[in-house]
PDB file of C-alpha atoms in Angstrom:
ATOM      1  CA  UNK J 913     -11.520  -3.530  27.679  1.00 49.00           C
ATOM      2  CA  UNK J 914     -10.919  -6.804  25.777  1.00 58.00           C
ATOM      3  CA  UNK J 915      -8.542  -8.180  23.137  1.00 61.00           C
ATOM      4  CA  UNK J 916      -8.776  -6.276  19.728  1.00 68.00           C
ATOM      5  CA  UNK J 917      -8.576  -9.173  17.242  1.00 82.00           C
ATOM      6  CA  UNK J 918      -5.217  -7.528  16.080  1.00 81.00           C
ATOM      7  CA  UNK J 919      -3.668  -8.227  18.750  1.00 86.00           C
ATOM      8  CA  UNK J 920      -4.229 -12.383  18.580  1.00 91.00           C
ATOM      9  CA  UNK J 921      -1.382 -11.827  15.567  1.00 94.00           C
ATOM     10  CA  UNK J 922       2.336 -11.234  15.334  1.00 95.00           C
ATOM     11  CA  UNK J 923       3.262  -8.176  13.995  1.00 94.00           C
ATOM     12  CA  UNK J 924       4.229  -9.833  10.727  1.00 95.00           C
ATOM     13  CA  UNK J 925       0.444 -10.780  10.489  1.00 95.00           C
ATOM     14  CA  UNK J 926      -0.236  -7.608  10.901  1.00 94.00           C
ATOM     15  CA  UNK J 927       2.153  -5.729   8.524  1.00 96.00           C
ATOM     16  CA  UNK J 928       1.403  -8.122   5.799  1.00 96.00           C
ATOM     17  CA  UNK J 929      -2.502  -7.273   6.156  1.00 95.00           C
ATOM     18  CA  UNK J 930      -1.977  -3.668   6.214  1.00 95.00           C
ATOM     19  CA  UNK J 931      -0.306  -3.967   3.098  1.00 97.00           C
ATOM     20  CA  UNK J 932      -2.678  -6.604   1.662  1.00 97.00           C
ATOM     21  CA  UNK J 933      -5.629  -3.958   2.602  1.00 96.00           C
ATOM     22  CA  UNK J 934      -4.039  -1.126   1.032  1.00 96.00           C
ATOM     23  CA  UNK J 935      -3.690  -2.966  -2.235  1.00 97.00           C
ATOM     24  CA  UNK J 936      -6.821  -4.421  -2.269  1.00 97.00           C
ATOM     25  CA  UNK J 937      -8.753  -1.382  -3.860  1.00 97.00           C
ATOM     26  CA  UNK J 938      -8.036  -0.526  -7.947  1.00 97.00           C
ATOM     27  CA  UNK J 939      -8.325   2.614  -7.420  1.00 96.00           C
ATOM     28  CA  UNK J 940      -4.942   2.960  -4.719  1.00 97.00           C
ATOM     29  CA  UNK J 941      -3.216   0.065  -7.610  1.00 97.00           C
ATOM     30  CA  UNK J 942      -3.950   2.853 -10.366  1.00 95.00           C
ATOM     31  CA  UNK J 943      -2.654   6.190  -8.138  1.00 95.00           C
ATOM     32  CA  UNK J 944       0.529   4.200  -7.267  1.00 96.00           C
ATOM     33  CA  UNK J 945       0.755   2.770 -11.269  1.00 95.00           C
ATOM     34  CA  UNK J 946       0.503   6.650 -12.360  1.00 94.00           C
ATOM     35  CA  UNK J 947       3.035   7.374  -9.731  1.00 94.00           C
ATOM     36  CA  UNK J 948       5.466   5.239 -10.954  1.00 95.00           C
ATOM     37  CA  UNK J 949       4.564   6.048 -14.557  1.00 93.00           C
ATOM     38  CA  UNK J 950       5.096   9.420 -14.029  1.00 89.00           C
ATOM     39  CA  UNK J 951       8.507   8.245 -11.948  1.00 80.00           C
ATOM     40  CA  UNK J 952       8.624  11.865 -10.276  1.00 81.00           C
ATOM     41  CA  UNK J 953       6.030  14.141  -7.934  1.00 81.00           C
ATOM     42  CA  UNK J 954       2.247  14.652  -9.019  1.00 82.00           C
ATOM     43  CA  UNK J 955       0.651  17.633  -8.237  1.00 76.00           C
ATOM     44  CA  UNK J 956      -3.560  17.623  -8.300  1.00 72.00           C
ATOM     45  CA  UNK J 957      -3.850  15.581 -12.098  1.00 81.00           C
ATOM     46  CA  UNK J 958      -4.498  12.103 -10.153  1.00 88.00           C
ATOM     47  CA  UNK J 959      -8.654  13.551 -10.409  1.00 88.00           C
ATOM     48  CA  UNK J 960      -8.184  13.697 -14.215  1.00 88.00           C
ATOM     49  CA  UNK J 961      -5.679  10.662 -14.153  1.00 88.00           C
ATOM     50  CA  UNK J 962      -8.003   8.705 -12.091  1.00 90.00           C
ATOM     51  CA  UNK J 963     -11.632   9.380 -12.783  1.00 90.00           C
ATOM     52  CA  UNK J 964     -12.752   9.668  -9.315  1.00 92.00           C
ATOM     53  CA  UNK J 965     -13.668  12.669  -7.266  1.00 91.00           C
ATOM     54  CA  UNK J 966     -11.113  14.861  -5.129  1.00 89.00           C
ATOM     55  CA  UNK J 967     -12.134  13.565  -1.966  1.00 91.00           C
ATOM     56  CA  UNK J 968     -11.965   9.874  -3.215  1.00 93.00           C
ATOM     57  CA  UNK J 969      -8.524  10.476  -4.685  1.00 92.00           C
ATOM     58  CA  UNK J 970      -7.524  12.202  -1.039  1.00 91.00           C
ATOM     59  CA  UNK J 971      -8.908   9.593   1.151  1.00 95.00           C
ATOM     60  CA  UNK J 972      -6.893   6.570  -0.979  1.00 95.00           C
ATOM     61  CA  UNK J 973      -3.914   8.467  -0.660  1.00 94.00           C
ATOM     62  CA  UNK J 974      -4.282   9.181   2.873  1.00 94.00           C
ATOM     63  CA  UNK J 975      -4.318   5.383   3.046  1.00 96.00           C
ATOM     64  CA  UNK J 976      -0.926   4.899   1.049  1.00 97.00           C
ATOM     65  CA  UNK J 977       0.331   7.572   2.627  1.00 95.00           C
ATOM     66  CA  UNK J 978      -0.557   6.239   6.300  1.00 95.00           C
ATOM     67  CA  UNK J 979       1.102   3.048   5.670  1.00 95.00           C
ATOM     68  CA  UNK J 980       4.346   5.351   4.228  1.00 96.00           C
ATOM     69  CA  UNK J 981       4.055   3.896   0.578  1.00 97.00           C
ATOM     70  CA  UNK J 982       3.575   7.352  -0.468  1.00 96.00           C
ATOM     71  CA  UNK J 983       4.931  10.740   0.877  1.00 94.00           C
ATOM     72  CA  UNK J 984       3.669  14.222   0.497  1.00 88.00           C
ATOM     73  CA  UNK J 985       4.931  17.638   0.368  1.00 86.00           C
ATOM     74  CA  UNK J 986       3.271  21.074   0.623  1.00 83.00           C
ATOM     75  CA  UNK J 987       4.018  23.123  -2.859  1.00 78.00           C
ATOM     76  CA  UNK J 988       1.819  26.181  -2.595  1.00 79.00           C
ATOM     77  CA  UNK J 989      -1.554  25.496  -2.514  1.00 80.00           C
ATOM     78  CA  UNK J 990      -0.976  21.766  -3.854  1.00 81.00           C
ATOM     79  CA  UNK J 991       0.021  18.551  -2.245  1.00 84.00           C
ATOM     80  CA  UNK J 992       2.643  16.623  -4.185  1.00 88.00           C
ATOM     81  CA  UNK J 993       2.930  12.963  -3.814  1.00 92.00           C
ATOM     82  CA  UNK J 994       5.818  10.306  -4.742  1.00 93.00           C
ATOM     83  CA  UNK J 995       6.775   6.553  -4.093  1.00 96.00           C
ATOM     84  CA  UNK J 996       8.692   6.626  -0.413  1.00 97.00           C
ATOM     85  CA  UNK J 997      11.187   4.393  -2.365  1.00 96.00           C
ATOM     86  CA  UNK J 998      12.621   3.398   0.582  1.00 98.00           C
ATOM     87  CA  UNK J 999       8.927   2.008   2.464  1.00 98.00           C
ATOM     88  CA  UNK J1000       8.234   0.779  -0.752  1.00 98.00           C
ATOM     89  CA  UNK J1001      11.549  -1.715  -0.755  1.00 98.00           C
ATOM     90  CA  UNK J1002      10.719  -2.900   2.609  1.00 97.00           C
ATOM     91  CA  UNK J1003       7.177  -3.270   1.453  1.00 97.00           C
ATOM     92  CA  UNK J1004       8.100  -5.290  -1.599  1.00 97.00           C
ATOM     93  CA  UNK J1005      10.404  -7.558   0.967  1.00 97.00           C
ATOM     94  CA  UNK J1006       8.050  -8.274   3.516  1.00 97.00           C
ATOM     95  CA  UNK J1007       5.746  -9.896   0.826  1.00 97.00           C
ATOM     96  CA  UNK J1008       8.581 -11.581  -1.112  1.00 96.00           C
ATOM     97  CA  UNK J1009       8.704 -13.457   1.864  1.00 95.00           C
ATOM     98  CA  UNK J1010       4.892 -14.504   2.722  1.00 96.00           C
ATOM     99  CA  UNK J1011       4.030 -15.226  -0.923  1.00 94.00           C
ATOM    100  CA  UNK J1012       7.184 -17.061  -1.627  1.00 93.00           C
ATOM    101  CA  UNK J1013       6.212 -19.610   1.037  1.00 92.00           C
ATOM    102  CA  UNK J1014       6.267 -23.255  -0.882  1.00 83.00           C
ATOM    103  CA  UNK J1015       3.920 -26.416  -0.095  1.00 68.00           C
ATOM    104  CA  UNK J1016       6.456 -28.901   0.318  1.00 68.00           C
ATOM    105  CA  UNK J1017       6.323 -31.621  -2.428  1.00 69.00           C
ATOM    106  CA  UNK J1018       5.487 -34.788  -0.200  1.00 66.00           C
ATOM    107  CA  UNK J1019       2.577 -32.737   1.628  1.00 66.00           C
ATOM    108  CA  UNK J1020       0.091 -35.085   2.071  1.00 68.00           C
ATOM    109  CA  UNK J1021      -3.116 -32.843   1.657  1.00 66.00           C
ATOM    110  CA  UNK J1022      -7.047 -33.558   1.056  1.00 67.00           C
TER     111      UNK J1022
END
């Protein structure tokens, strides 16, 4: 089997995609918003919060949660989900880094 295109790029390629994919949809920007609004576990209002359907809310978070932005627990019949503070912070450094990246002042460019 071939190359997967992935694998052309450094991890840091990678990593910073991931992230730049997961953030790319309003709908994952508003869940993790309310989470930090709410600054503690949510338990099943994100449907109500967010407008969309159950299994559009589950399938973003399964994508947050994938990437560890988010965790879950099991309370009963409910899922409750948080910021993973400490993914988050490594999150939040990794892309300090990529969009902090300067053009130099005597570039020459087009």
């Amino acid at each position: 089997m071939g190359l997967t295109k992935t694998e052309m790029f450094t991890d840091q390629q990678n990593e910073i995609s991931l992230f730049a994919k997961v953030l790319g949809h309003p709908a994952r920007v508003a869940i993790l918003q309310h989470l930090f609004k709410t600054n503690s576990c949510v338990c099943g209002d994100l449907v109500n919060e967010i407008g969309l359907a159950q299994p559009t809310i589950s399938q973003h978070l399964k994508e947050l949660k994938y990437l560890g932005l988010i965790k879950g627990n099991v309370e009963g019949t409910s899922v409750c989900y948080c910021i993973n503070t400490h993914n988050w912070t490594a999150m939040k450094t990794v892309m300090t880094a990529f969009l902090n990246q300067d053009i130099t002042e005597n570039q020459d460019c087009c």
